[in-house]
Tab-separated table of C-alpha atoms and ligand atoms in Angstrom:
chain	number	residue	atom	x	y	z
A	1	MET	CA	0.000	0.000	0.000
A	2	LYS	CA	1.208	3.468	-0.797
A	3	LYS	CA	1.549	5.890	2.091
A	4	GLU	CA	-1.163	8.104	0.553
A	5	PHE	CA	-3.713	5.454	1.526
A	6	PHE	CA	-2.782	5.762	5.197
A	7	ILE	CA	-2.584	9.553	4.996
A	8	THR	CA	-6.130	9.667	3.594
A	9	ASN	CA	-7.383	7.279	6.254
A	10	ARG	CA	-6.027	9.578	8.960
A	11	GLU	CA	-7.577	12.599	7.273
A	12	ASN	CA	-10.932	10.833	7.278
A	13	VAL	CA	-10.656	10.085	10.985
A	14	ILE	CA	-9.503	13.623	11.787
A	15	LYS	CA	-12.701	14.950	10.165
A	16	GLU	CA	-14.627	13.121	12.885
A	17	MET	CA	-12.547	14.490	15.778
A	18	LYS	CA	-13.913	17.406	17.780
A	19	ASP	CA	-11.716	20.418	18.419
A	20	ASN	CA	-9.527	20.180	21.535
A	21	SER	CA	-9.173	16.435	21.289
A	22	ILE	CA	-6.452	13.825	21.192
A	23	LEU	CA	-6.606	10.439	19.489
A	24	VAL	CA	-4.350	7.597	20.610
A	25	ILE	CA	-4.129	4.254	18.797
A	26	PHE	CA	-1.883	1.382	19.863
A	27	ALA	CA	-0.159	-1.135	17.574
A	28	GLY	CA	-0.387	-3.813	20.254
A	29	GLU	CA	2.075	-6.357	21.509
A	30	ALA	CA	2.382	-10.123	21.039
A	31	PRO	CA	1.069	-11.950	24.111
A	32	GLN	CA	3.354	-14.336	25.933
A	33	LYS	CA	2.899	-17.975	24.884
A	34	SER	CA	5.089	-19.959	27.274
A	35	ALA	CA	8.403	-19.326	29.011
A	36	ASP	CA	10.256	-16.783	26.861
A	37	GLU	CA	8.175	-17.440	23.746
A	38	ALA	CA	5.540	-15.033	22.472
A	39	TYR	CA	2.722	-15.564	19.968
A	40	ALA	CA	3.453	-14.246	16.501
A	41	PHE	CA	2.781	-10.528	16.420
A	42	THR	CA	0.172	-9.086	14.119
A	43	PRO	CA	-0.639	-5.383	14.208
A	44	ASN	CA	-3.936	-4.111	15.498
A	45	ARG	CA	-5.829	-3.633	12.257
A	46	ASN	CA	-7.040	-0.138	13.053
A	47	PHE	CA	-3.479	0.891	13.822
A	48	TYR	CA	-2.313	-0.635	10.543
A	49	TYR	CA	-5.147	1.073	8.639
A	50	LEU	CA	-3.992	4.449	9.964
A	51	THR	CA	-0.216	4.008	9.741
A	52	GLY	CA	0.795	1.134	7.423
A	53	SER	CA	3.209	-0.032	10.100
A	54	ASN	CA	3.318	-3.651	11.221
A	55	ARG	CA	5.679	-3.200	14.157
A	56	GLU	CA	4.944	-3.939	17.764
A	57	LYS	CA	4.350	-1.402	20.549
A	58	MET	CA	4.157	1.710	18.358
A	59	ILE	CA	1.634	4.419	19.249
A	60	LEU	CA	-0.112	6.861	16.964
A	61	MET	CA	-1.154	10.170	18.505
A	62	ILE	CA	-3.155	12.799	16.657
A	63	SER	CA	-4.188	16.036	18.285
A	64	ASN	CA	-6.676	18.632	17.139
A	65	ILE	CA	-6.115	21.628	19.369
A	66	ASN	CA	-7.516	25.043	18.503
A	67	ASN	CA	-8.151	23.504	15.067
A	68	LYS	CA	-4.476	22.768	14.590
A	69	ILE	CA	-3.716	19.163	13.710
A	70	SER	CA	-0.539	17.371	14.831
A	71	GLN	CA	0.312	13.786	14.071
A	72	THR	CA	3.030	11.829	15.858
A	73	LEU	CA	4.142	8.227	15.577
A	74	PHE	CA	5.988	6.884	18.607
A	75	ILE	CA	8.392	4.075	17.754
A	76	GLU	CA	10.845	1.819	19.577
A	77	LYS	CA	14.381	3.125	19.905
A	78	SER	CA	17.019	1.112	18.126
A	79	ASP	CA	18.855	-1.191	20.508
A	80	PRO	CA	22.271	-2.534	19.421
A	81	VAL	CA	22.007	-5.666	21.583
A	82	LEU	CA	18.450	-6.503	20.497
A	83	ALA	CA	19.479	-5.819	16.911
A	84	LYS	CA	21.939	-8.713	17.175
A	85	TRP	CA	19.282	-11.039	18.564
A	86	VAL	CA	16.111	-10.186	16.676
A	87	GLY	CA	17.057	-7.576	14.111
A	88	GLU	CA	16.879	-3.830	13.759
A	89	ARG	CA	13.882	-1.780	14.914
A	90	MET	CA	12.145	0.334	12.316
A	91	SER	CA	14.079	3.563	11.863
A	92	SER	CA	12.493	7.025	12.038
A	93	SER	CA	12.928	7.540	8.319
A	94	GLU	CA	11.371	4.145	7.479
A	95	ALA	CA	8.447	4.855	9.814
A	96	SER	CA	7.960	8.208	8.146
A	97	GLU	CA	8.224	6.742	4.646
A	98	ILE	CA	5.642	4.026	5.362
A	99	SER	CA	3.111	6.173	7.189
A	100	GLY	CA	3.597	9.643	5.738
A	101	ILE	CA	3.908	10.988	9.287
A	102	GLN	CA	6.681	13.575	9.657
A	103	ASP	CA	6.925	13.714	13.412
A	104	ILE	CA	8.470	10.438	14.593
A	105	GLN	CA	9.402	10.206	18.266
A	106	TYR	CA	10.466	7.454	20.642
A	107	LEU	CA	8.023	5.544	22.815
A	108	GLU	CA	9.774	6.648	26.006
A	109	ASP	CA	8.584	10.206	25.237
A	110	PHE	CA	4.915	9.314	24.735
A	111	GLU	CA	3.713	9.914	28.302
A	112	ALA	CA	5.527	13.224	28.609
A	113	SER	CA	4.141	14.357	25.235
A	114	ILE	CA	0.517	13.625	25.997
A	115	ASN	CA	0.907	15.062	29.503
A	116	ARG	CA	2.320	18.288	28.058
A	117	LEU	CA	-0.632	18.650	25.688
A	118	ILE	CA	-3.186	18.053	28.427
A	119	LEU	CA	-1.457	20.462	30.836
A	120	THR	CA	-0.912	23.204	28.314
A	121	TYR	CA	-4.263	23.239	26.542
A	122	GLU	CA	-7.909	22.818	27.388
A	123	VAL	CA	-7.993	19.284	26.006
A	124	GLU	CA	-11.521	17.974	26.388
A	125	ASN	CA	-11.682	14.602	24.653
A	126	LEU	CA	-9.477	11.584	24.322
A	127	TYR	CA	-10.422	9.220	21.505
A	128	LEU	CA	-9.392	5.575	21.835
A	129	ASP	CA	-10.228	2.399	19.950
A	130	LEU	CA	-12.381	0.799	22.623
A	131	GLU	CA	-13.474	-2.220	20.636
A	132	ARG	CA	-15.053	-4.820	22.889
A	133	ARG	CA	-16.313	-8.104	21.489
A	134	GLU	CA	-17.772	-9.537	24.688
A	135	PHE	CA	-18.819	-8.052	28.007
A	136	ASP	CA	-15.985	-9.934	29.693
A	137	SER	CA	-13.340	-9.680	26.934
A	138	LEU	CA	-9.793	-9.344	28.247
A	139	PRO	CA	-8.529	-5.784	28.751
A	140	THR	CA	-6.733	-4.259	25.772
A	141	ARG	CA	-3.937	-1.725	25.802
A	142	ALA	CA	-6.546	0.919	24.979
A	143	THR	CA	-8.950	-0.039	27.786
A	144	MET	CA	-6.077	-0.116	30.274
A	145	PHE	CA	-4.928	3.281	29.054
A	146	ALA	CA	-8.488	4.634	29.359
A	147	LYS	CA	-8.566	3.538	32.991
A	148	LEU	CA	-5.204	5.115	33.728
A	149	VAL	CA	-6.108	8.367	31.998
A	150	SER	CA	-9.466	8.597	33.814
A	151	GLU	CA	-7.604	8.429	37.126
A	152	ARG	CA	-4.938	10.951	36.197
A	153	TYR	CA	-7.006	13.387	34.148
A	154	PRO	CA	-10.609	13.104	35.360
A	155	GLN	CA	-11.458	16.234	33.344
A	156	LEU	CA	-10.984	14.337	30.054
A	157	LYS	CA	-13.900	12.732	28.272
A	158	ILE	CA	-12.988	9.311	26.884
A	159	LYS	CA	-14.583	8.718	23.493
A	160	ASN	CA	-14.646	5.632	21.297
A	161	ILE	CA	-13.298	6.044	17.770
A	162	TYR	CA	-14.006	2.404	16.889
A	163	HIS	CA	-17.269	3.025	15.036
A	164	VAL	CA	-15.704	5.764	12.907
A	165	LEU	CA	-12.974	3.328	11.917
A	166	GLU	CA	-15.337	0.459	11.185
A	167	ASN	CA	-17.454	2.672	8.933
A	168	LEU	CA	-14.372	3.749	7.004
A	169	ARG	CA	-12.971	0.229	6.705
A	170	LEU	CA	-16.298	-1.064	5.432
A	171	ILE	CA	-15.828	0.615	2.060
A	172	LYS	CA	-12.742	-0.641	0.283
A	173	THR	CA	-10.604	1.427	-2.064
A	174	GLU	CA	-9.342	-0.012	-5.351
A	175	GLU	CA	-5.970	-0.581	-3.734
A	176	GLU	CA	-7.553	-2.609	-0.956
A	177	VAL	CA	-9.573	-4.635	-3.458
A	178	ALA	CA	-6.320	-5.382	-5.304
A	179	GLU	CA	-4.775	-6.780	-2.108
A	180	ILE	CA	-7.798	-9.030	-1.583
A	181	ARG	CA	-7.673	-10.162	-5.226
A	182	LYS	CA	-4.078	-11.194	-4.643
A	183	ALA	CA	-4.995	-13.071	-1.441
A	184	ILE	CA	-7.747	-14.875	-3.370
A	185	SER	CA	-5.473	-15.678	-6.277
A	186	ILE	CA	-2.939	-17.360	-3.957
A	187	THR	CA	-5.802	-19.156	-2.218
A	188	LYS	CA	-6.939	-20.435	-5.631
A	189	ASP	CA	-3.469	-21.809	-6.394
A	190	GLY	CA	-3.395	-23.489	-2.994
A	191	ILE	CA	-6.831	-25.075	-3.512
A	192	GLU	CA	-5.846	-26.399	-6.927
A	193	ASN	CA	-2.669	-27.874	-5.498
A	194	LEU	CA	-4.494	-29.705	-2.741
A	195	MET	CA	-7.181	-30.936	-5.149
A	196	LYS	CA	-4.460	-32.212	-7.445
A	197	ASN	CA	-2.937	-34.276	-4.650
A	198	ALA	CA	-5.896	-35.368	-2.502
A	199	LYS	CA	-6.641	-39.091	-2.391
A	200	PRO	CA	-8.882	-41.199	-0.172
A	201	GLY	CA	-6.954	-42.631	2.757
A	202	MET	CA	-4.763	-39.586	3.314
A	203	MET	CA	-4.925	-37.785	6.622
A	204	GLU	CA	-6.743	-34.448	6.436
A	205	TYR	CA	-3.569	-32.630	7.523
A	206	GLN	CA	-1.602	-34.230	4.714
A	207	ILE	CA	-3.948	-32.752	2.145
A	208	GLU	CA	-3.873	-29.426	3.982
A	209	ALA	CA	-0.063	-29.422	3.638
A	210	TYR	CA	-0.394	-29.017	-0.143
A	211	PHE	CA	-2.241	-25.754	0.498
A	212	ASP	CA	0.338	-24.618	3.025
A	213	PHE	CA	3.188	-25.241	0.605
A	214	VAL	CA	1.710	-22.939	-2.038
A	215	LEU	CA	1.046	-20.166	0.482
A	216	LYS	CA	4.543	-20.336	1.911
A	217	CYS	CA	6.068	-20.271	-1.593
A	218	ALA	CA	3.960	-17.225	-2.461
A	219	GLY	CA	5.313	-15.316	0.551
A	220	VAL	CA	1.973	-14.653	2.221
A	221	THR	CA	1.718	-12.473	5.308
A	222	ASP	CA	-0.173	-15.230	7.114
A	223	TYR	CA	-3.186	-17.492	6.878
A	224	ALA	CA	-6.491	-15.662	6.961
A	225	PHE	CA	-7.552	-18.088	9.729
A	226	LYS	CA	-6.907	-21.649	10.806
A	227	THR	CA	-7.578	-23.921	7.837
A	228	ILE	CA	-10.590	-26.206	8.055
A	229	ALA	CA	-9.960	-29.549	6.315
A	230	ALA	CA	-12.996	-31.610	7.238
A	231	SER	CA	-13.773	-34.937	5.641
A	232	GLY	CA	-16.975	-36.950	5.998
A	233	VAL	CA	-18.945	-36.156	9.118
A	234	ASN	CA	-16.287	-33.650	10.274
A	235	GLY	CA	-17.632	-31.367	7.552
A	236	THR	CA	-20.812	-30.923	9.576
A	237	VAL	CA	-18.860	-29.217	12.386
A	238	LEU	CA	-18.623	-25.597	11.274
A	239	HIS	CA	-15.249	-24.701	12.725
A	240	TYR	CA	-13.640	-28.150	12.835
A	241	SER	CA	-9.928	-27.488	12.469
A	242	ASP	CA	-8.215	-30.453	14.138
A	243	ASN	CA	-7.699	-31.805	10.613
A	244	ASN	CA	-6.399	-35.088	12.025
A	245	SER	CA	-8.821	-37.716	10.687
A	246	LYS	CA	-8.122	-40.320	8.068
A	247	THR	CA	-10.151	-39.673	4.941
A	248	GLN	CA	-12.361	-42.375	3.480
A	249	ASP	CA	-13.144	-43.388	-0.064
A	250	GLY	CA	-16.589	-42.048	-0.961
A	251	ASP	CA	-16.400	-39.118	1.441
A	252	LEU	CA	-16.519	-35.458	0.637
A	253	ILE	CA	-13.921	-33.120	2.066
A	254	LEU	CA	-14.804	-29.548	2.993
A	255	PHE	CA	-12.044	-26.976	2.900
A	256	ASP	CA	-12.531	-23.514	4.352
A	257	LEU	CA	-9.316	-21.564	4.049
A	258	GLY	CA	-7.626	-18.411	2.927
A	259	ALA	CA	-4.358	-16.621	2.348
A	260	GLN	CA	-3.548	-13.247	3.874
A	261	TRP	CA	-1.699	-10.754	1.703
A	262	ASN	CA	-0.429	-7.533	3.264
A	263	TYR	CA	-2.928	-8.156	6.065
A	264	TYR	CA	-5.894	-8.439	3.647
A	265	ASN	CA	-7.669	-11.772	3.620
A	266	GLY	CA	-9.275	-14.248	1.263
A	267	ASP	CA	-11.915	-16.586	2.707
A	268	ILE	CA	-12.956	-19.451	0.449
A	269	SER	CA	-14.760	-22.752	0.970
A	270	ARG	CA	-14.843	-25.608	-1.471
A	271	THR	CA	-16.134	-29.159	-1.033
A	272	PHE	CA	-15.210	-32.072	-3.290
A	273	PRO	CA	-15.185	-35.891	-3.344
A	274	LEU	CA	-11.828	-37.357	-2.388
A	275	ASN	CA	-12.127	-39.983	-5.097
A	276	GLY	CA	-13.023	-37.442	-7.769
A	277	LYS	CA	-16.637	-38.549	-8.303
A	278	PHE	CA	-19.740	-37.251	-6.522
A	279	THR	CA	-22.396	-39.818	-5.590
A	280	GLU	CA	-25.924	-39.025	-6.787
A	281	ARG	CA	-26.910	-38.039	-3.248
A	282	GLN	CA	-23.853	-35.807	-2.820
A	283	LYS	CA	-24.704	-34.187	-6.150
A	284	GLN	CA	-28.264	-33.407	-5.022
A	285	ILE	CA	-27.114	-31.689	-1.848
A	286	TYR	CA	-24.136	-29.973	-3.493
A	287	ASN	CA	-26.250	-28.514	-6.270
A	288	LEU	CA	-28.764	-27.213	-3.754
A	289	VAL	CA	-26.035	-25.395	-1.808
A	290	LEU	CA	-24.666	-24.064	-5.090
A	291	LYS	CA	-28.120	-22.854	-6.163
A	292	ALA	CA	-28.534	-21.014	-2.855
A	293	GLN	CA	-25.110	-19.469	-3.304
A	294	LEU	CA	-25.702	-18.321	-6.888
A	295	GLU	CA	-29.140	-16.870	-6.041
A	296	THR	CA	-27.694	-15.022	-3.069
A	297	ILE	CA	-24.815	-13.609	-5.109
A	298	LYS	CA	-27.259	-12.545	-7.822
A	299	ALA	CA	-29.113	-10.400	-5.284
A	300	ILE	CA	-26.033	-8.414	-4.247
A	301	LYS	CA	-26.227	-4.802	-5.353
A	302	PRO	CA	-26.303	-1.357	-3.760
A	303	GLY	CA	-29.443	-0.660	-1.725
A	304	VAL	CA	-30.180	-4.261	-0.758
A	305	PRO	CA	-30.361	-4.730	3.039
A	306	TYR	CA	-27.471	-6.830	4.342
A	307	THR	CA	-29.962	-9.010	6.206
A	308	ARG	CA	-31.812	-9.842	2.968
A	309	LEU	CA	-28.945	-12.127	1.912
A	310	ASN	CA	-29.608	-14.526	4.788
A	311	GLU	CA	-33.278	-14.628	3.898
A	312	ILE	CA	-32.603	-15.524	0.252
A	313	THR	CA	-30.228	-18.336	1.207
A	314	LYS	CA	-32.692	-19.751	3.699
A	315	GLU	CA	-35.582	-19.573	1.249
A	316	VAL	CA	-33.669	-21.491	-1.433
A	317	LEU	CA	-32.256	-24.088	0.962
A	318	ALA	CA	-35.604	-24.695	2.666
A	319	GLU	CA	-37.459	-25.092	-0.643
A	320	GLY	CA	-34.790	-27.472	-1.947
A	321	LEU	CA	-34.729	-29.607	1.187
A	322	LYS	CA	-38.521	-29.867	1.055
A	323	GLU	CA	-38.349	-31.011	-2.568
A	324	LEU	CA	-35.788	-33.634	-1.609
A	325	GLY	CA	-38.071	-34.804	1.212
A	326	ILE	CA	-35.436	-34.090	3.848
A	327	ILE	CA	-37.629	-31.592	5.725
A	328	LYS	CA	-41.368	-30.902	5.702
A	329	GLU	CA	-41.498	-27.367	7.095
A	330	SER	CA	-39.113	-24.453	6.436
A	331	THR	CA	-38.635	-24.093	10.193
A	332	GLU	CA	-36.768	-27.408	10.170
A	333	LEU	CA	-33.990	-25.894	8.051
A	334	SER	CA	-32.007	-24.972	11.167
A	335	LYS	CA	-31.317	-28.675	11.717
A	336	TYR	CA	-29.163	-28.693	8.560
A	337	TYR	CA	-28.062	-25.069	8.158
A	338	TYR	CA	-26.999	-23.159	11.225
A	339	HIS	CA	-24.886	-20.132	10.414
A	340	ASN	CA	-25.148	-16.854	8.560
A	341	VAL	CA	-24.488	-16.687	4.855
A	342	THR	CA	-22.275	-13.630	4.863
A	343	HIS	CA	-19.817	-11.421	6.660
A	344	TYR	CA	-17.619	-8.562	5.535
A	345	LEU	CA	-14.086	-9.343	4.435
A	346	GLY	CA	-11.016	-7.132	4.632
A	347	LEU	CA	-8.200	-6.538	7.086
A	348	ASP	CA	-10.062	-8.945	9.339
A	349	THR	CA	-11.534	-12.137	7.934
A	350	HIS	CA	-14.728	-11.399	9.807
A	351	ASP	CA	-14.326	-7.759	8.969
A	352	VAL	CA	-15.786	-4.838	10.863
A	353	GLY	CA	-18.902	-2.908	9.909
A	354	SER	CA	-22.539	-2.598	10.859
A	355	ARG	CA	-24.812	-5.359	9.656
A	356	GLU	CA	-27.956	-3.281	10.030
A	357	ILE	CA	-27.444	-1.386	6.798
A	358	GLU	CA	-27.938	-1.511	3.052
A	359	LEU	CA	-25.174	-2.652	0.721
A	360	LYS	CA	-22.955	0.016	-0.807
A	361	PRO	CA	-20.346	-0.063	-3.574
A	362	GLY	CA	-16.919	-0.961	-2.214
A	363	MET	CA	-18.102	-3.464	0.383
A	364	ILE	CA	-16.680	-6.970	0.142
A	365	LEU	CA	-18.873	-9.790	1.396
A	366	THR	CA	-18.490	-13.524	1.655
A	367	VAL	CA	-21.347	-15.684	0.419
A	368	GLU	CA	-21.147	-19.046	2.106
A	369	PRO	CA	-24.247	-21.202	2.336
A	370	GLY	CA	-23.890	-24.770	3.533
A	371	LEU	CA	-25.820	-27.907	4.363
A	372	TYR	CA	-24.736	-30.256	7.112
A	373	ILE	CA	-26.423	-33.652	7.188
A	374	ALA	CA	-24.529	-35.555	9.849
A	375	GLU	CA	-26.580	-38.754	9.506
A	376	GLU	CA	-25.434	-39.020	5.868
A	377	LYS	CA	-21.849	-37.880	6.550
A	378	ILE	CA	-22.426	-34.934	4.225
A	379	GLY	CA	-21.073	-31.491	5.082
A	380	ILE	CA	-20.984	-29.003	2.223
A	381	ARG	CA	-20.107	-25.309	2.232
A	382	ILE	CA	-19.347	-23.204	-0.818
A	383	GLU	CA	-17.887	-19.760	-0.164
A	384	ASP	CA	-16.925	-16.946	-2.499
A	385	ASN	CA	-15.843	-13.337	-1.934
A	386	VAL	CA	-17.979	-10.726	-3.632
A	387	LEU	CA	-17.381	-7.016	-4.229
A	388	VAL	CA	-20.416	-4.715	-4.346
A	389	THR	CA	-20.096	-2.526	-7.451
A	390	GLU	CA	-22.062	0.547	-8.639
A	391	ASP	CA	-24.492	-1.568	-10.615
A	392	GLY	CA	-24.358	-4.980	-8.984
A	393	ASN	CA	-21.441	-7.091	-7.918
A	394	GLU	CA	-18.278	-8.838	-8.964
A	395	ASN	CA	-17.458	-12.292	-7.670
A	396	LEU	CA	-13.742	-11.922	-6.940
A	397	SER	CA	-13.264	-15.685	-6.591
A	398	LYS	CA	-15.274	-16.777	-9.623
A	399	ASP	CA	-12.221	-18.498	-11.141
A	400	ILE	CA	-11.959	-21.053	-8.363
A	401	ILE	CA	-13.382	-24.394	-9.540
A	402	LYS	CA	-16.909	-24.810	-8.259
A	403	SER	CA	-19.388	-26.691	-10.444
A	404	ILE	CA	-19.678	-30.473	-10.170
A	405	GLU	CA	-18.632	-30.858	-13.805
A	406	ASP	CA	-15.520	-28.715	-13.360
A	407	ILE	CA	-14.548	-30.403	-10.097
A	408	GLU	CA	-14.911	-33.898	-11.563
A	409	ALA	CA	-13.065	-32.911	-14.740
A	410	PHE	CA	-10.221	-31.414	-12.695
A	411	MET	CA	-9.962	-34.403	-10.358
A	412	ASN	CA	-10.027	-36.889	-13.206
A	413	ASN	CA	-7.399	-35.129	-15.307
A	414	ARG	CA	-4.768	-34.695	-12.622
B	501	LIG	N1	-13.683	-19.306	7.716
B	501	LIG	C1	-14.610	-18.700	8.527
B	501	LIG	C2	-15.738	-18.201	7.756
B	501	LIG	O1	-15.952	-18.623	6.643
B	501	LIG	O2	-16.431	-17.344	8.177
B	502	MN	MN1	-14.571	-19.349	5.349
B	503	MN	MN1	-16.378	-16.718	5.746
């Protein structure tokens, strides 16, 4: 991403800041795993969206005081000993080049800087990213900072900038779409490689390894999420990711996976028969899921309520299951389909944004209906990533093999 993207993102946030306010956003820090080992670090996505930096511990501070804007990025000081162990810190000039922020200071000066602003001026508001998933989610750096600030500066009003950021992130720029296209393209290559090599009798993780190899060779940032490689009845467990069962001849295998490219994610599901040939029953169920998916994608255009997509999927699946004699009433659908059909996709796989709104150009949605019939060992999910355009939509993952004919042809010509 060019630095202009991050500069614009900050400008958009600044527009939402009241006068006499400070905004502080933390990059985060990798949590400890065990002994002296930490989990792999990944930057807080709102911090990344505003700075382009992927380094730990940094802090972004923006102030709007008497309508004068200042932007500062606080970075770690270079440490010659640490440099020998883990490598160099990001330099001031690199930090400036990546983010477009001129004023780069060291982290050790952060507290004094914010204190000086609050003491010198009539600062009224402090904006923080106070995202909270659950009532009892663990404290974040921002919530801990909010608590500390409330004690030390009780005159300050703490405000949440999270919803401003989620509204901005909801609409993707062309540059962001390009990153997601790249993530999808690598995901496609990985899927084709695992389909080329999958055979009944392999362990699920062995097939998964063919996906991993392609991603590693492509130099991805990360996986979009933990790969689901679920054969037979495992495919009926939505987030099965043990991937440690032996596959059986005649079974389907459901893959739900994605590459991450520059922190932007692909999120694709495909289901195919390990032996390369669908049974008649598998075909019936597969084609019903596919019909629900195609009908749902067809409905995507600006102005359609987000919630309408779930309704369309459910209508098609319920009608189809009734025709097949699997259910009698639509209300029974929840026995075989028990998740939502869509979520936003972006810097997070389950990306941020209100779901109580109408679709707008620039949103990227997954469309992922499924049917899970445990008693028949059939678990099928088909998932694509769809961009809302001015006059409809574009399926960004349309080139990934999906129809029964194409899957069978691919598997039988390997
Ligand atoms: N892979 C998680 C999802 O499809 O939402
Ligand atoms: Mn998925
Ligand atoms: Mn998904």
